[in-house]
Tab-separated table of C-alpha atoms and ligand atoms in Angstrom:
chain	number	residue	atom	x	y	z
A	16	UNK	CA	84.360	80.661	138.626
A	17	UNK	CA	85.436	84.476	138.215
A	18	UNK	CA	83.925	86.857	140.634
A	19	UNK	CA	81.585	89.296	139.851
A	20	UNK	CA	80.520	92.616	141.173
A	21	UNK	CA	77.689	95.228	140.195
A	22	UNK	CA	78.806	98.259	138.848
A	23	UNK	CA	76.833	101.701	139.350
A	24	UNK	CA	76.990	103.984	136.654
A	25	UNK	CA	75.593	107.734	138.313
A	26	UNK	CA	74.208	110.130	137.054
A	27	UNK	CA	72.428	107.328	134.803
A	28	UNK	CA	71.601	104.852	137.913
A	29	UNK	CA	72.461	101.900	135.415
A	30	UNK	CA	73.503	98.493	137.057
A	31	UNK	CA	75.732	96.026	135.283
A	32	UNK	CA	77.833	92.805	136.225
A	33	UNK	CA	80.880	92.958	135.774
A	34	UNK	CA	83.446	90.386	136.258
A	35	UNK	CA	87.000	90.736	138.245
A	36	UNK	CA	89.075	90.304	135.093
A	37	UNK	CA	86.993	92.298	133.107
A	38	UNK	CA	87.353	96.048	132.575
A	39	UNK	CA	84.416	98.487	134.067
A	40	UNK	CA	84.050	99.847	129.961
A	41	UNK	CA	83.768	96.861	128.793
A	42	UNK	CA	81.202	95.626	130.859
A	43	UNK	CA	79.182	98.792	130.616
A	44	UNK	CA	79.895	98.564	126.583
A	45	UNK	CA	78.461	95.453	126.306
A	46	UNK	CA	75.365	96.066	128.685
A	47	UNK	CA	75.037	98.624	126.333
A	48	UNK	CA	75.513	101.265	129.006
A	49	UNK	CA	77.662	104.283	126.734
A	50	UNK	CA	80.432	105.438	128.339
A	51	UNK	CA	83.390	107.797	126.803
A	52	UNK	CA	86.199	106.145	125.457
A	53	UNK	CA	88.548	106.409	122.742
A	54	UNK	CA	91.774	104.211	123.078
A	55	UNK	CA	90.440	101.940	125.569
A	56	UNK	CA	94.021	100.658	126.890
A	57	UNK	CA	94.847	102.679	129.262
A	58	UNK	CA	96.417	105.594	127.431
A	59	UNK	CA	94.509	108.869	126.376
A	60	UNK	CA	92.710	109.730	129.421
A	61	UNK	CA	89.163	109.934	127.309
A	62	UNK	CA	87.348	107.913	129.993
A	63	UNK	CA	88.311	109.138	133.013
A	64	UNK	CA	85.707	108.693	135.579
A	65	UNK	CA	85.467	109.257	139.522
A	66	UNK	CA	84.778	105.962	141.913
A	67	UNK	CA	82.160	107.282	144.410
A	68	UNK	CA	82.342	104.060	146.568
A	69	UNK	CA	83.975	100.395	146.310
A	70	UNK	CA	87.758	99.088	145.173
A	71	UNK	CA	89.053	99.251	141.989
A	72	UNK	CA	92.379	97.765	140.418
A	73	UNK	CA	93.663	100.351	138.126
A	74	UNK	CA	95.326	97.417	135.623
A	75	UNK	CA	97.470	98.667	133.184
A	76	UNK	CA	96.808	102.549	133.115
A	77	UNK	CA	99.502	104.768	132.052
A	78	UNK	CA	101.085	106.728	134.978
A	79	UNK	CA	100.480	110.272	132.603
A	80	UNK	CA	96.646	109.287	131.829
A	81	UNK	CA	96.206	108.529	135.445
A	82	UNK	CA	98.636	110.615	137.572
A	83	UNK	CA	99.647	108.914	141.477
A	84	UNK	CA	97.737	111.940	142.880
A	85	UNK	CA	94.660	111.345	140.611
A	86	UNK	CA	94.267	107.679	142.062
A	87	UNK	CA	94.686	108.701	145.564
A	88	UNK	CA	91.538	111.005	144.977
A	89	UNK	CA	89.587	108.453	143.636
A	90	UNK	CA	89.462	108.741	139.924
A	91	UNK	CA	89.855	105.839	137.770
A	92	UNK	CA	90.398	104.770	133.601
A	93	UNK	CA	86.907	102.069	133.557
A	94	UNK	CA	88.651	100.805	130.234
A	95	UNK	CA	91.270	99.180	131.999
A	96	UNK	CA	90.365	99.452	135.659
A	97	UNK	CA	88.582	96.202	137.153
A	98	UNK	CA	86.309	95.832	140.040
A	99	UNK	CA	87.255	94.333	143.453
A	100	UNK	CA	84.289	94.788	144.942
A	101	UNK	CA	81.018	96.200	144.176
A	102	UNK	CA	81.367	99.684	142.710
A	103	UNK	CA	79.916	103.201	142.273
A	104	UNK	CA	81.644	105.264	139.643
A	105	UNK	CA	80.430	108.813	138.032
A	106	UNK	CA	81.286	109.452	134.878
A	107	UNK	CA	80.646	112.255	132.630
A	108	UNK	CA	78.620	110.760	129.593
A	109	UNK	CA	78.362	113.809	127.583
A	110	UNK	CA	76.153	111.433	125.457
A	111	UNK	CA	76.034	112.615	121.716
A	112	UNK	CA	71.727	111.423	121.086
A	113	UNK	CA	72.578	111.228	117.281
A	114	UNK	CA	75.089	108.860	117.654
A	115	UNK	CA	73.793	104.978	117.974
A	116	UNK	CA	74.919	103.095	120.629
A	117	UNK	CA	75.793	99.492	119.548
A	118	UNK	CA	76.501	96.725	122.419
A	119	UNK	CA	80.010	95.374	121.957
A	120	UNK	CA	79.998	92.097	121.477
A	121	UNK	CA	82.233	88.937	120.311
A	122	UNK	CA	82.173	88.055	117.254
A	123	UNK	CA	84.423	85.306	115.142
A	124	UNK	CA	86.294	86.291	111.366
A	125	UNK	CA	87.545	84.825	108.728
A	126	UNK	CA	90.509	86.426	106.812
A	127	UNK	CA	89.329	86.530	103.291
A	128	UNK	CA	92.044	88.863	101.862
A	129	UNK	CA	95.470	89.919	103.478
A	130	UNK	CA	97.071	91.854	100.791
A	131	UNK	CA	99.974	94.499	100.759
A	132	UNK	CA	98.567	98.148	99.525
A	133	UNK	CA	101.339	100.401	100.127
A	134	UNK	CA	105.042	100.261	101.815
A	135	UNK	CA	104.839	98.332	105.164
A	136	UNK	CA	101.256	98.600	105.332
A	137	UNK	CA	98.494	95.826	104.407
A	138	UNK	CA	94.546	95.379	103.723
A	139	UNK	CA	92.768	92.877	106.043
A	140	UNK	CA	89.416	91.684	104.892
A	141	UNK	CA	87.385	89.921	107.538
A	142	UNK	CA	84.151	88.181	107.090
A	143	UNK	CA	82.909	87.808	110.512
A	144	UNK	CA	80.233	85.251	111.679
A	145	UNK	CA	77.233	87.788	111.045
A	146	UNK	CA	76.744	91.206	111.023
A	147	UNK	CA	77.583	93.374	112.910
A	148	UNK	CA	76.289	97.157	114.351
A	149	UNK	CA	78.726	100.209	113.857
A	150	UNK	CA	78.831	103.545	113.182
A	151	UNK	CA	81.243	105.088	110.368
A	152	UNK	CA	84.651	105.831	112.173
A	153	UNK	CA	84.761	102.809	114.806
A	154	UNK	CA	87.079	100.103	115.441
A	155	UNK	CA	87.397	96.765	116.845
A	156	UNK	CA	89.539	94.827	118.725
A	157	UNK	CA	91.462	91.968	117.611
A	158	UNK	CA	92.242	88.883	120.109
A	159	UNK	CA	96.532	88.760	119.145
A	160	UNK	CA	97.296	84.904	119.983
A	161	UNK	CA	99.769	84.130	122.690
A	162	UNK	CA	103.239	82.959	121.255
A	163	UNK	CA	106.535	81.908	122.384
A	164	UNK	CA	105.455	82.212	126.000
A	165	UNK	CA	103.813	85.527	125.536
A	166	UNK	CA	100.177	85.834	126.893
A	167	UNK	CA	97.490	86.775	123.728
A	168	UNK	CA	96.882	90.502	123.917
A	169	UNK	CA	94.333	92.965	122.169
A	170	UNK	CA	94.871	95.519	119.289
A	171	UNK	CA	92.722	97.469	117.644
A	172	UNK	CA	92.391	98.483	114.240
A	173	UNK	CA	90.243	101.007	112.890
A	174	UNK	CA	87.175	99.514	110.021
A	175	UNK	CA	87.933	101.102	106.726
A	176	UNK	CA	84.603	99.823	105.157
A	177	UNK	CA	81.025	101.874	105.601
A	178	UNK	CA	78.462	100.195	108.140
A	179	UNK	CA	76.439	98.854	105.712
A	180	UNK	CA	78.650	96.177	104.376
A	181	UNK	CA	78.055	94.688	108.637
A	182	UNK	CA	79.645	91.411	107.799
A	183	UNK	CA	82.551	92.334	105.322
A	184	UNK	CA	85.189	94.697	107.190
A	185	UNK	CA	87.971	96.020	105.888
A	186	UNK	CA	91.160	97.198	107.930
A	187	UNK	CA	94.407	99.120	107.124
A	188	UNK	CA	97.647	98.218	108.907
A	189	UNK	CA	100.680	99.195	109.135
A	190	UNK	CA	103.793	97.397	110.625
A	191	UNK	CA	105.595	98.387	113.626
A	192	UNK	CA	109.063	96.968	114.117
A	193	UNK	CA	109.024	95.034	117.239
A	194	UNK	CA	105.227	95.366	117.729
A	195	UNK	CA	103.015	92.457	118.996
A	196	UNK	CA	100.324	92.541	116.713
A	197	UNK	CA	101.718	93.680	113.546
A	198	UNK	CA	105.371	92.442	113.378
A	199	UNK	CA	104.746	89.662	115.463
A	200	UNK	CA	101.100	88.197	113.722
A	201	UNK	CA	99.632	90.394	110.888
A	202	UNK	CA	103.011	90.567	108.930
A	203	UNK	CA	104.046	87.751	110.260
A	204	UNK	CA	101.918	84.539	109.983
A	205	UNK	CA	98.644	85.694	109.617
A	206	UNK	CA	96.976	84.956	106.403
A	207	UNK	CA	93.678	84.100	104.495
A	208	UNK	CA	91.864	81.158	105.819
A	209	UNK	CA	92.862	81.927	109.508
A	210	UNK	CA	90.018	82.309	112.021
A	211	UNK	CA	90.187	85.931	114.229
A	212	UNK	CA	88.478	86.288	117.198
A	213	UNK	CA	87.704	90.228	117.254
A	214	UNK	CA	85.194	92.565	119.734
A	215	UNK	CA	83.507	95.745	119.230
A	216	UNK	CA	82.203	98.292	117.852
A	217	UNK	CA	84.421	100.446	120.260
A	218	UNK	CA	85.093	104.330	119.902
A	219	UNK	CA	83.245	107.653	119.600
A	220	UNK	CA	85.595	109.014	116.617
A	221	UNK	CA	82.339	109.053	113.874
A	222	UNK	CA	81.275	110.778	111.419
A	223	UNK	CA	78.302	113.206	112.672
A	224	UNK	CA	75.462	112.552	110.349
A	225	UNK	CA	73.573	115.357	111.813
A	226	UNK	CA	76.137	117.908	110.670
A	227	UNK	CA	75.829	119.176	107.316
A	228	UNK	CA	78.668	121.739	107.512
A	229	UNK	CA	81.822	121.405	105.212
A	230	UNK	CA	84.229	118.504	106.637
A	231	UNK	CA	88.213	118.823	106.501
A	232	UNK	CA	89.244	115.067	107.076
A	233	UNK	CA	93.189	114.417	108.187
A	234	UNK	CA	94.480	111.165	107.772
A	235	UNK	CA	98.402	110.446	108.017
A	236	UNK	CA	99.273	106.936	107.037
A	237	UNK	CA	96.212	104.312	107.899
A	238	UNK	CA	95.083	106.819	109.932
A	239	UNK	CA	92.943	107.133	106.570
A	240	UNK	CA	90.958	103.806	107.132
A	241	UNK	CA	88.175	105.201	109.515
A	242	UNK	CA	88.009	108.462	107.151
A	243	UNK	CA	87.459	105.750	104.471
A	244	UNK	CA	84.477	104.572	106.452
A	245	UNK	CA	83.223	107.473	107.268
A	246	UNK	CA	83.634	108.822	103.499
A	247	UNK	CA	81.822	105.934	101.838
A	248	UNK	CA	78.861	106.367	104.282
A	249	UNK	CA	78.089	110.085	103.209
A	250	UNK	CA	79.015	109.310	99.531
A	251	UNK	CA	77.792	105.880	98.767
A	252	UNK	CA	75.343	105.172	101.443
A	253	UNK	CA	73.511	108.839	101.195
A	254	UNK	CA	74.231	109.785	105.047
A	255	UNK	CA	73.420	113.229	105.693
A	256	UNK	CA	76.858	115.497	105.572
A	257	UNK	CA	78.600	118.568	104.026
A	258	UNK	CA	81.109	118.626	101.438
A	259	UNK	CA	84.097	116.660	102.329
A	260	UNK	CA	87.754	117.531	101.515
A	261	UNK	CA	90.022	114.426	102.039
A	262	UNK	CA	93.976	115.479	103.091
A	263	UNK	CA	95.630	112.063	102.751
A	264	UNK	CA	99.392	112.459	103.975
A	265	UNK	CA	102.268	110.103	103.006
A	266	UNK	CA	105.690	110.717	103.183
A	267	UNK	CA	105.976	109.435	99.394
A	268	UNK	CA	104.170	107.821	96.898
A	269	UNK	CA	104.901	104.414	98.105
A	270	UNK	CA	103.434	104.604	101.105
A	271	UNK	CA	100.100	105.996	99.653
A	272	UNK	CA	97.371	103.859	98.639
A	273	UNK	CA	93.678	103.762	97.775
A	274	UNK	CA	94.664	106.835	95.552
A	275	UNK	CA	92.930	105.570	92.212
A	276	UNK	CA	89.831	104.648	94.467
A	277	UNK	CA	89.671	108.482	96.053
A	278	UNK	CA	90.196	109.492	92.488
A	279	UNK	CA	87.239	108.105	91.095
A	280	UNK	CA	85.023	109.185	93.977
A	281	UNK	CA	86.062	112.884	93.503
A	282	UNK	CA	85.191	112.456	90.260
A	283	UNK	CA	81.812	110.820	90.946
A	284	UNK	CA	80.529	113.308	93.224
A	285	UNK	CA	82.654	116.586	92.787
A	286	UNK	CA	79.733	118.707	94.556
A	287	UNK	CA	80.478	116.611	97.753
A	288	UNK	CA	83.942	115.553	97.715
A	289	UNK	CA	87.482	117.086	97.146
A	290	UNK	CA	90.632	114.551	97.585
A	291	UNK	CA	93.980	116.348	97.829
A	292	UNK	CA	97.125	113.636	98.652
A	293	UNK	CA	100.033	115.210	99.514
A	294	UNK	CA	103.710	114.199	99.845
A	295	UNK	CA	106.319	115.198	102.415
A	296	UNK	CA	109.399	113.872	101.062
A	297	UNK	CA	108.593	114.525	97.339
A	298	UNK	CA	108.555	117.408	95.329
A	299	UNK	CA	106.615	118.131	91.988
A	300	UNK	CA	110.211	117.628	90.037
A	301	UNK	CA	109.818	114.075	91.350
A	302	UNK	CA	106.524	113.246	89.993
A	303	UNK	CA	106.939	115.105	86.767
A	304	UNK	CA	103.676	114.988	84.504
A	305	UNK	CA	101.681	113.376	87.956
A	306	UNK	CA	102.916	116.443	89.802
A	307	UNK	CA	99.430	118.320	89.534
A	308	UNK	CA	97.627	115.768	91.117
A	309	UNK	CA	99.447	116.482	94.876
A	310	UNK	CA	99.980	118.828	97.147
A	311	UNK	CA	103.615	118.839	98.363
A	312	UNK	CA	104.854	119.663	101.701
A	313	UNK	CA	103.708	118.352	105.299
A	314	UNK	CA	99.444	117.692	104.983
A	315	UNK	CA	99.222	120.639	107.729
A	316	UNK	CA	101.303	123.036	105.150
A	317	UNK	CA	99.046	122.273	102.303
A	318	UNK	CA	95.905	122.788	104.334
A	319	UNK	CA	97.247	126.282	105.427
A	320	UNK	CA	98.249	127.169	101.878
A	321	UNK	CA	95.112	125.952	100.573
A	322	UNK	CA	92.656	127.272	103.240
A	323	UNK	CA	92.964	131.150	104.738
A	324	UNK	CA	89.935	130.351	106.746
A	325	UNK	CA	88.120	126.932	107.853
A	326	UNK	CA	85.629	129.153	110.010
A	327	UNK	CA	82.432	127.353	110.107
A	328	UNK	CA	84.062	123.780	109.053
A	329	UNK	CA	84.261	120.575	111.432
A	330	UNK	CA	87.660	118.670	111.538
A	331	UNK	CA	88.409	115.040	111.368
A	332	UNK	CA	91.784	114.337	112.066
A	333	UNK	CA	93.126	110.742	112.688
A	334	UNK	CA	96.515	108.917	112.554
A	335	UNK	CA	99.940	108.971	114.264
A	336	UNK	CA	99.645	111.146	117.611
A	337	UNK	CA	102.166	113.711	116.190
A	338	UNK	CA	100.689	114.482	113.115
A	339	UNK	CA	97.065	115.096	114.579
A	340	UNK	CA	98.538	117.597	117.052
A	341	UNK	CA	100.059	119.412	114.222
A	342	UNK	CA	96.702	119.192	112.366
A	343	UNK	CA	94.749	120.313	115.505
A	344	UNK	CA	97.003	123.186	115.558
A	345	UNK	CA	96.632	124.138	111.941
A	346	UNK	CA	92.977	124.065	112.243
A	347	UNK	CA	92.607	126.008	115.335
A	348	UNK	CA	94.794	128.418	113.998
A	349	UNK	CA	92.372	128.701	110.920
A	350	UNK	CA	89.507	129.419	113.020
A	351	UNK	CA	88.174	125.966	113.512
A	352	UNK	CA	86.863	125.773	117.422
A	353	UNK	CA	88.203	122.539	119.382
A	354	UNK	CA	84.838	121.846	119.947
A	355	UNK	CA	84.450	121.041	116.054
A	356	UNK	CA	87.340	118.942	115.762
A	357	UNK	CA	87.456	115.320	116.076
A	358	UNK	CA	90.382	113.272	117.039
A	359	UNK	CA	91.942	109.337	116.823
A	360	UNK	CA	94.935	109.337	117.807
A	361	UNK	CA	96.663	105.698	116.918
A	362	UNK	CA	98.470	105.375	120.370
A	363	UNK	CA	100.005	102.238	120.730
A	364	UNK	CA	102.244	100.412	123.960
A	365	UNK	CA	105.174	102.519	123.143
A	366	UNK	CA	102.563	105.223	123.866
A	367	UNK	CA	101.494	104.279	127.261
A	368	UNK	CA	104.812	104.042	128.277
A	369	UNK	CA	106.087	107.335	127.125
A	370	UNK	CA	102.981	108.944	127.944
A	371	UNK	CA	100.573	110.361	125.269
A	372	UNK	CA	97.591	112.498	126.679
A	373	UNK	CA	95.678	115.123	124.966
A	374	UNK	CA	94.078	118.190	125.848
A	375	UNK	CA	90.837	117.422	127.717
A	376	UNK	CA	88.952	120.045	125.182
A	377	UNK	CA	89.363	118.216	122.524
A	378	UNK	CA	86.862	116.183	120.931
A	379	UNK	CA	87.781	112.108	120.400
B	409	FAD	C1	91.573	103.756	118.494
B	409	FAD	C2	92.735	103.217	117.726
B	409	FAD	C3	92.564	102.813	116.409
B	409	FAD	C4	93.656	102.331	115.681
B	409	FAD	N1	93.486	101.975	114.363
B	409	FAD	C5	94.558	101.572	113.646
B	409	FAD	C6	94.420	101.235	112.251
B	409	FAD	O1	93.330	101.285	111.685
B	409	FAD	N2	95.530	100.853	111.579
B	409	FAD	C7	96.775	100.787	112.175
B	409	FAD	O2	97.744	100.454	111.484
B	409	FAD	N3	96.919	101.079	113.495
B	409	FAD	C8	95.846	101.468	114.234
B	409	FAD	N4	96.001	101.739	115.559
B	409	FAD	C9	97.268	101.405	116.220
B	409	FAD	C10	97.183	99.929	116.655
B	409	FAD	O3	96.192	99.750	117.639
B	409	FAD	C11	98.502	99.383	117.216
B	409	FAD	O4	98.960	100.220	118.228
B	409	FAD	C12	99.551	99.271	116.136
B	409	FAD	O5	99.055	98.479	115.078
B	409	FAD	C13	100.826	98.640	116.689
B	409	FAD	O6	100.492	97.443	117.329
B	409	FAD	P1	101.580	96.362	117.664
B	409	FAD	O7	100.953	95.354	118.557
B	409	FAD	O8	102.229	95.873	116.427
B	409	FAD	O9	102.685	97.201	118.440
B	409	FAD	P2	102.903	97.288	120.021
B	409	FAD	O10	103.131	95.940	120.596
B	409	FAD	O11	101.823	98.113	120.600
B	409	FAD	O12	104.262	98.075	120.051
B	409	FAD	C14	104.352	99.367	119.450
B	409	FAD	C15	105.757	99.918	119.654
B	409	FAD	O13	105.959	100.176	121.042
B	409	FAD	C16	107.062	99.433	121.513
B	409	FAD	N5	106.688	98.986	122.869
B	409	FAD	C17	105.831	97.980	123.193
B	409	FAD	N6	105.705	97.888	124.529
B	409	FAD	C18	106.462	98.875	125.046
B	409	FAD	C19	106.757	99.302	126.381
B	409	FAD	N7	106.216	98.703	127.439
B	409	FAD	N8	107.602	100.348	126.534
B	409	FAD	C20	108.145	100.976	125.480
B	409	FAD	N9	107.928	100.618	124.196
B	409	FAD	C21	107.089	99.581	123.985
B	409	FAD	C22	107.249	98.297	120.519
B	409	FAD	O14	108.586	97.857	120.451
B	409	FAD	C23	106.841	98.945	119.210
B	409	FAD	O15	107.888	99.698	118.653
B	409	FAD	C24	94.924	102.239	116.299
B	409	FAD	C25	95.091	102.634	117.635
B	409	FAD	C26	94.014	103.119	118.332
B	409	FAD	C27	94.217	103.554	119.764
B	410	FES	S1	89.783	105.136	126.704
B	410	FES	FE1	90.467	104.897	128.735
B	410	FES	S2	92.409	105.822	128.713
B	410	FES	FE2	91.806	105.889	126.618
């Protein structure tokens, strides 16, 4: 039998059990004991905490989330660090009160659709064993089977569909060349009929229902599918929210998608929502009589052109690490205050490796 140990959460006081090969977040997560997290693999530095008393094994943390110097003085990453002994850690919980907290918990799925949507990039439908609890903008975790020797390993993909569809989720993915999860299973194998064994809800990358000022959502590639989420909640489930401007950016038309479907939601609510695709690798000669209906140029160009000021707006920016550091920058630079702009930056193990932390004012 695995050991366990009791984990101290200060300044809350909270106890949980938590397991020697199980990470300090996860534990916490599921005793539904919030604690800050965003990539939850080691990588972003969101969760750093402090470990006031006990042994820790630090896993698989990045050596740039989690510098040598940082360990010696005691400070830990609880999403991949697991106890040795019993533990105290302080953490700074910054707990948002508008935000539910939903226990993670395991849950089994059912591919129902697996379908291609755009270049390299596919729609996974799960129907999981019964509903679910999330908040617009979250993600789960998806068990990747082992293979050819290779241990199973988690991924996690963002839910594209709005929390009140709890049992139907929807999921936009796009391959990596050489990558576990997506070259090696969801492009490669997976397909409908196959059972999924997924976590969650993980993440604190949501759409703020308590916020009704005007929105400016970023989304480079899938990086669109929690935007999706989020979108559908204010639109077609009523949440409470300002008017939302949508900049989805593709490097051409191929790799776009969902375009008709943004269409016809601009054109449902045009008081509330304002969809401008735009092309990097395209110009308006290219799309002829369709040229009006993009904006042309990197998504942070368009946004500049199209917005002197965003003083007074809150920023949603999610997708490839590079582009949301270019959108951070165009924002800021139009007046937006880090403190209003949320951030999901898809790292993935290339990531970790190379390093890939943000500034620790910006909100995840
Ligand atoms: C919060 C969050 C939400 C996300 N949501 C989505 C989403 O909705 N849709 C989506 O498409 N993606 C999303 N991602 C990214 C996703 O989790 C995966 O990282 C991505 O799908 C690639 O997974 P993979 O297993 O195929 O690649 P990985 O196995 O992670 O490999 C990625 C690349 O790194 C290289 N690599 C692997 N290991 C190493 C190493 N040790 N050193 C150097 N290079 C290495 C691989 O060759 C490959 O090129 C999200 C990421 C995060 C953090
Ligand atoms: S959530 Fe722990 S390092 Fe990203």
């Amino acid at each position: 039998m695995t050991t366990t140990h009791t984990i101290t959460v200060e300044p809350l006081g909270r106890e949980v059990e938590c397991r020697e090969d199980q990470s300090i977040l996860d534990a916490c997560l599921r005793s539904g004991v919030w604690l800050p997290h965003s990539c939850t693999h080691g990588t972003c530095a969101t969760c750093k905490a402090e470990v006031l008393d006990g042994e820790v094994d630090h896993g698989a943390a990045s050596s740039f989330a989690l510098m040598d110097y940082e360990r010696d003085e005691g400070k830990l990453l609880p999403c991949v660090a697991c106890p040795r002994s019993d533990v105290v850690i302080e953490a700074d919980l910054d707990v948002d009160e508008s935000i539910p907290v939903h226990p993670v918990e395991d849950y089994t799925g059912t591919v129902v659709e697996l379908s291609e949507i755009a270049r390299d990039t596919v729609r996974l439908v799960v129907e999981l064993d019964r509903e679910i609890g999330f908040n617009a903008g979250q993600y789960l975790k998806f068990q990747v089977p082992a293979r050819d020797g290779m241990p199973a390993v988690d991924r996690t993909w963002s839910i594209a569909s709005p929390p009140t569809e709890p049992r139907r989720l929807e999921f936009h993915i796009r391959n990596v060349p050489g990558g576990r999860g997506t070259d090696g299973w969801v492009f490669c194998g997976l397909s409908a009929g196959d059972t999924v064994a997924v976590s969650g809800p993980y993440g604190r990358f949501v759409l703020k229902t308590d916020d009704d000022r005007p929105a400016i959502l970023v989304g480079g590639g899938t990086g669109l599918a929690p935007l999706k989420s989020m979108i559908r909640h204010a639109l077609e489930d009523g949440a409470s929210a300002g008017h939302l401007t949508l900049y989805q950016g593709a490097r051409s038309r191929e790799w776009l998608y969902d375009v008709e479907f943004f269409r016809s939601l601009a054109a449902r609510y045009p008081d509330r929502f304002t969809y401008r695709p735009c092309l990097s690798e395209e110009t308006a000669e290219d799309c002829g009589a369709d040229a009006g209906a993009y904006g042309f140029g990197l998504v942070t160009d368009v946004i500049a052109a199209d917005h002197p000021t965003l003083s007074g707006c809150v920023g949603y920016l999610c997708g490839p690490p590079p582009m949301v550091e270019a959108a951070l920058k165009t924002l800021m630079s139009r007046r937006l205050f880090p403190r209003d702009i949320h951030r999901e930056d898809f790292f993935n193990e290339g990531d970790k490796a190379s390093g890939g932390v943000r500034s620790p004012l910006i909100k995840r």
